[in-house]
XYZ file of C-alpha atoms in Angstrom:
371
model
C -1.910 -11.563 25.583
C -0.308 -12.749 22.377
C 2.436 -15.242 21.646
C 6.028 -14.012 21.268
C 8.479 -15.740 18.891
C 12.072 -14.914 17.993
C 13.576 -15.942 14.648
C 16.811 -15.041 12.811
C 16.555 -12.911 9.691
C 18.804 -14.540 7.106
C 18.831 -11.439 4.907
C 20.391 -9.227 7.589
C 23.584 -10.199 9.366
C 23.157 -10.314 13.132
C 19.467 -9.437 12.937
C 16.408 -11.184 14.270
C 12.701 -10.690 14.055
C 10.459 -11.010 17.088
C 6.862 -11.834 16.254
C 4.146 -10.802 18.675
C 0.799 -12.217 17.620
C -2.193 -9.916 17.553
C -5.243 -10.941 19.522
C -8.824 -10.031 18.851
C -9.642 -7.530 16.161
C -12.270 -4.883 15.651
C -14.259 -6.002 18.682
C -17.417 -4.257 19.892
C -15.446 -2.924 22.849
C -12.762 -1.384 20.616
C -15.357 0.080 18.254
C -17.139 1.703 21.210
C -13.855 3.050 22.606
C -12.963 4.381 19.177
C -16.327 6.131 18.999
C -16.330 7.586 22.510
C -12.701 7.830 23.567
C -9.659 9.873 22.516
C -7.903 7.031 20.669
C -9.052 6.047 17.130
C -10.058 2.450 16.445
C -7.225 1.938 13.939
C -4.714 2.632 16.731
C -6.584 0.685 19.411
C -6.522 -2.354 17.155
C -2.705 -2.431 17.328
C -2.422 -1.959 21.100
C -1.130 -5.034 22.874
C 0.171 -5.603 26.393
C 2.454 -8.334 25.022
C 3.895 -5.933 22.461
C 4.465 -3.217 25.058
C 6.221 -5.673 27.406
C 8.426 -7.076 24.629
C 9.392 -3.620 23.389
C 10.214 -2.480 26.930
C 12.384 -5.564 27.449
C 14.268 -5.042 24.169
C 15.007 -1.416 24.954
C 16.185 -2.332 28.447
C 18.474 -5.179 27.337
C 19.908 -3.541 24.222
C 21.285 -0.215 23.038
C 19.813 0.936 19.743
C 20.935 3.987 17.807
C 17.856 4.233 15.573
C 14.352 2.814 15.854
C 11.964 2.871 12.910
C 8.295 3.190 13.812
C 5.791 2.030 11.198
C 3.294 4.858 11.236
C 0.591 6.287 13.444
C -1.009 2.886 14.084
C 1.825 2.206 16.557
C 1.334 5.494 18.411
C 0.588 3.615 21.653
C 4.289 2.699 21.904
C 5.679 6.213 21.404
C 6.197 6.890 25.117
C 7.997 3.574 25.586
C 10.387 4.434 22.759
C 10.981 7.958 23.991
C 11.692 6.734 27.543
C 14.250 4.124 26.505
C 17.230 3.613 28.845
C 19.513 4.868 26.098
C 17.934 7.636 23.993
C 17.248 6.555 20.399
C 16.800 8.432 17.149
C 13.222 7.743 16.152
C 12.281 7.548 12.451
C 8.600 7.356 11.544
C 7.777 5.550 8.299
C 4.492 6.929 6.937
C 2.859 4.335 4.707
C 0.033 6.821 4.167
C -1.232 10.004 5.737
C -3.859 7.995 7.561
C -6.041 10.962 8.501
C -6.268 11.879 4.812
C -7.113 8.318 3.849
C -9.893 8.162 6.447
C -11.285 11.550 5.401
C -11.488 10.306 1.811
C -13.249 7.167 3.005
C -15.814 9.361 4.739
C -16.458 11.205 1.472
C -17.076 7.977 -0.464
C -19.166 6.043 2.074
C -22.859 5.599 1.350
C -23.663 5.108 5.032
C -24.354 8.153 7.207
C -23.117 6.355 10.339
C -19.905 5.263 8.619
C -19.309 8.784 7.341
C -19.685 10.236 10.839
C -17.461 7.562 12.365
C -14.806 8.011 9.671
C -14.792 11.800 10.037
C -14.274 11.513 13.776
C -11.550 8.907 13.282
C -9.829 11.176 10.756
C -9.855 14.021 13.273
C -8.382 11.819 16.020
C -5.722 10.442 13.656
C -4.687 13.932 12.610
C -4.148 14.890 16.262
C -1.890 11.862 16.777
C -0.052 12.527 13.515
C 0.726 16.058 14.682
C 2.230 14.616 17.870
C 4.355 12.250 15.805
C 5.598 15.141 13.681
C 6.773 16.874 16.849
C 8.163 13.793 18.612
C 10.097 11.877 15.943
C 13.564 12.847 14.780
C 12.870 12.117 11.117
C 10.064 10.966 8.857
C 9.882 9.003 5.620
C 6.896 9.497 3.296
C 5.984 7.965 -0.044
C 5.777 11.088 -2.195
C 6.794 14.726 -2.487
C 3.121 15.678 -2.250
C 2.851 14.082 1.190
C 6.102 15.673 2.289
C 4.758 19.131 1.483
C 1.426 18.418 3.211
C 3.188 17.386 6.417
C 5.680 20.272 6.291
C 2.733 22.650 6.115
C 1.572 21.159 9.418
C 5.035 21.081 11.039
C 7.632 23.174 9.165
C 10.445 22.137 11.513
C 10.045 18.408 10.860
C 12.814 16.474 9.076
C 10.955 14.715 6.270
C 12.344 12.748 3.340
C 10.272 11.537 0.382
C 11.252 7.990 -0.587
C 8.706 6.527 -2.953
C 7.537 2.949 -3.055
C 9.813 0.886 -5.209
C 9.955 -2.333 -7.144
C 12.598 -4.890 -8.000
C 12.812 -4.332 -11.753
C 14.761 -7.533 -12.430
C 12.169 -9.547 -10.519
C 9.567 -8.351 -13.044
C 11.634 -8.776 -16.198
C 10.316 -10.947 -19.041
C 12.805 -13.654 -18.134
C 11.788 -13.671 -14.452
C 8.095 -13.772 -15.331
C 8.671 -16.623 -17.785
C 10.380 -18.582 -15.005
C 7.471 -17.844 -12.632
C 5.028 -19.109 -15.271
C 6.987 -22.366 -15.539
C 7.057 -22.759 -11.760
C 3.351 -22.016 -11.319
C 1.713 -23.053 -14.610
C -1.742 -23.139 -13.010
C -1.661 -19.394 -12.357
C -1.028 -17.976 -15.803
C 0.893 -18.743 -18.954
C 2.070 -17.136 -22.188
C -0.632 -16.711 -24.777
C -3.473 -14.361 -25.539
C -3.722 -11.406 -23.172
C -7.400 -11.674 -22.292
C -7.325 -10.838 -18.587
C -8.064 -7.521 -16.906
C -6.239 -7.745 -13.587
C -6.655 -6.037 -10.232
C -3.996 -6.782 -7.612
C -4.047 -5.995 -3.908
C -4.660 -7.253 -0.380
C -8.382 -7.824 -0.446
C -9.064 -7.175 3.227
C -7.886 -3.543 2.924
C -10.827 -1.167 2.671
C -9.387 0.976 -0.152
C -8.792 -2.134 -2.286
C -12.211 -3.530 -1.429
C -13.865 -0.307 -2.547
C -11.840 -0.221 -5.779
C -12.633 -3.836 -6.714
C -16.336 -3.453 -5.969
C -16.503 -0.187 -7.894
C -14.870 -1.658 -10.995
C -16.896 -4.874 -10.903
C -20.260 -3.204 -10.393
C -19.944 0.090 -12.255
C -17.409 -0.538 -15.052
C -17.143 -4.240 -15.814
C -20.736 -4.817 -17.089
C -20.137 -2.474 -20.051
C -16.801 -4.151 -20.802
C -18.293 -7.621 -20.582
C -21.151 -6.714 -22.883
C -18.736 -5.494 -25.575
C -16.063 -8.185 -25.229
C -17.050 -11.641 -24.035
C -13.462 -12.871 -24.396
C -12.160 -10.744 -21.520
C -12.065 -11.940 -17.902
C -11.691 -9.749 -14.823
C -9.325 -11.248 -12.229
C -9.239 -10.022 -8.634
C -5.858 -11.238 -7.393
C -5.033 -10.814 -3.739
C -4.933 -12.313 -0.287
C -7.715 -12.579 2.286
C -10.708 -11.460 0.178
C -13.645 -10.404 2.330
C -17.092 -11.930 1.635
C -18.184 -8.966 -0.503
C -15.195 -9.485 -2.778
C -15.591 -13.268 -2.893
C -19.188 -12.731 -4.025
C -17.931 -10.890 -7.119
C -16.911 -14.286 -8.466
C -20.600 -15.006 -9.086
C -20.775 -12.226 -11.670
C -20.246 -13.145 -15.362
C -16.608 -13.026 -16.418
C -15.161 -12.351 -12.948
C -12.813 -14.629 -11.007
C -11.539 -14.008 -7.464
C -8.320 -15.930 -6.889
C -7.651 -15.400 -3.199
C -4.060 -15.819 -2.021
C -1.645 -16.941 -4.753
C 1.961 -18.163 -4.624
C 3.188 -15.565 -7.109
C 1.419 -12.628 -8.749
C 3.748 -12.372 -11.726
C 2.181 -15.109 -13.924
C -1.034 -13.081 -13.992
C 0.833 -10.208 -15.610
C 1.785 -12.481 -18.510
C -1.866 -12.968 -19.526
C -3.040 -9.402 -18.723
C -4.162 -6.957 -21.365
C -4.199 -4.295 -18.639
C -3.902 -3.837 -14.898
C -6.613 -1.617 -13.433
C -6.243 0.702 -10.435
C -9.762 2.119 -9.975
C -8.931 3.690 -6.609
C -11.377 6.121 -5.033
C -9.886 6.006 -1.521
C -6.289 6.025 -0.407
C -3.078 7.903 0.126
C 0.610 7.227 -0.465
C 1.801 5.706 -3.723
C 0.563 2.596 -5.466
C 2.857 -0.406 -5.431
C 0.436 -2.392 -7.620
C 0.784 0.179 -10.423
C 4.590 0.140 -10.220
C 4.753 -3.659 -10.336
C 2.473 -3.786 -13.381
C 4.571 -1.192 -15.205
C 7.752 -3.071 -14.321
C 6.160 -6.177 -15.850
C 5.391 -4.268 -19.059
C 1.610 -4.300 -18.599
C -0.342 -1.109 -19.378
C -1.976 0.484 -16.348
C -5.413 2.108 -16.400
C -5.983 4.165 -13.281
C -8.005 6.894 -11.690
C -6.001 10.044 -10.992
C -6.049 9.106 -7.298
C -4.753 5.622 -8.125
C -1.374 6.958 -9.284
C -1.257 9.993 -7.009
C 2.311 10.604 -5.903
C 3.849 8.833 -8.911
C 5.726 10.857 -11.522
C 3.688 9.556 -14.458
C 2.722 11.160 -17.751
C -0.791 10.267 -18.991
C -0.702 8.635 -22.392
C 2.990 7.808 -22.112
C 3.240 5.775 -18.898
C -0.398 5.202 -17.871
C -3.972 5.800 -18.980
C -5.999 8.014 -16.630
C -9.750 7.470 -16.430
C -11.900 9.150 -13.804
C -15.332 8.169 -15.075
C -16.930 4.783 -15.579
C -17.320 5.415 -19.322
C -13.695 6.472 -19.808
C -12.460 3.511 -17.777
C -14.510 1.003 -19.771
C -13.419 2.568 -23.074
C -9.746 2.295 -22.093
C -10.102 -1.367 -21.125
C -11.806 -2.139 -24.420
C -9.287 -0.429 -26.694
C -6.068 -1.670 -25.079
C -5.080 -4.723 -27.082
C -1.616 -6.247 -27.199
C 0.363 -5.153 -30.232
C -1.433 -1.893 -30.918
C 0.693 1.287 -30.934
C -0.942 2.568 -27.736
C -0.431 -0.754 -25.927
C 3.258 -0.865 -26.907
C 3.794 2.776 -25.920
C 2.335 2.216 -22.455
C 4.202 -1.067 -21.975
C 7.561 0.423 -22.922
C 6.964 3.786 -21.259
C 5.892 2.286 -17.957
C 8.862 -0.050 -17.834
C 11.271 2.763 -18.650
C 9.828 5.017 -15.931
C 10.064 2.344 -13.244
C 13.630 1.469 -14.176
C 14.736 5.108 -14.076
C 12.785 6.338 -11.033
C 11.383 3.511 -8.919
C 13.943 0.697 -8.883
C 15.015 -0.091 -5.306
C 18.640 0.425 -6.308
C 17.802 4.078 -7.015
C 15.499 4.706 -4.051
C 17.811 2.996 -1.569
C 20.437 5.722 -1.935
C 18.109 8.383 -0.519
C 16.993 6.193 2.358
C 20.552 5.184 3.188
C 21.619 8.833 3.312
C 18.816 9.657 5.767
C 19.843 6.849 8.092
C 23.493 7.867 7.909
C 22.443 11.365 8.929
C 20.404 10.057 11.866
C 23.174 7.691 12.922
C 25.596 10.601 13.004
C 23.136 12.434 15.227
C 22.785 9.437 17.531
C 26.547 9.070 18.054
C 27.406 12.775 18.196
């Protein structure tokens, strides 16, 4: 079940990556098991006999000091890791608090059946998360808010908040200019007439955000300013998102070679999130590129932003549309947001800054592994 490949990782000396292909997907069988059984569908979807066999082999043939586990979705492999021939220090990297994300999805869904399914899934995920909090030696979360939420559930857990980061130099004016020259078909210097949404477009929180903006906010913007175009930039758009391209003034790009050229022609980047957890990489990248960000409060939850200085917050359709319409390049507000966002990212969210905290946590765990 699943093909296994081994490749060297050039960026890390002596490292390799082993790729185990996923098979299937959200099949009827998995959906039924997620509805009736003790394991949520989002965890079942990552279970693989090939993955379990490969992980068992690696742990048997090698001695690892620390293993990083990428969240609750990989819960099925917890026992294998804990029963390794040589005990390992296990660090859980929480991309989101998945139970919280699913509970929020249940609140927003218009379908009664989806709400019920999501609520049950949230309950099952929370149970597994609590087991992770007890079983792992340390945890990394994206924000201080999430750290405090998890500590309230397990006060004895070792949890470090290390926010999402961005390569500031990669989003400098010079780097973006070079990207525009390399991919001239994506975007180019000139009038900033694009309103841009960026994200993986097969992820349900991004799907909801794009549909919400296109259907509830964009018509008012389009009516007032025919020169603006709404761009949905992101990989693997689902059919509902692709269909947005039929609406006036909306273009869905699909997968692109480089996102940065789109920032050059953007008057604003929108983060109309209604579902989600963690911190928003798309907002950080836009700020690093000097593009004003208009977001719901949830869209920048976990980021240390100041409304009016670093971002514009808009939690209603009318406020969101008004912000899109008034943000024009060169105005005092536009310049303030562009400069303020860039300054914040450089001071707080550059990988060079965040890496120090993460490195210290791993040094601590390594000391524990060799003690």
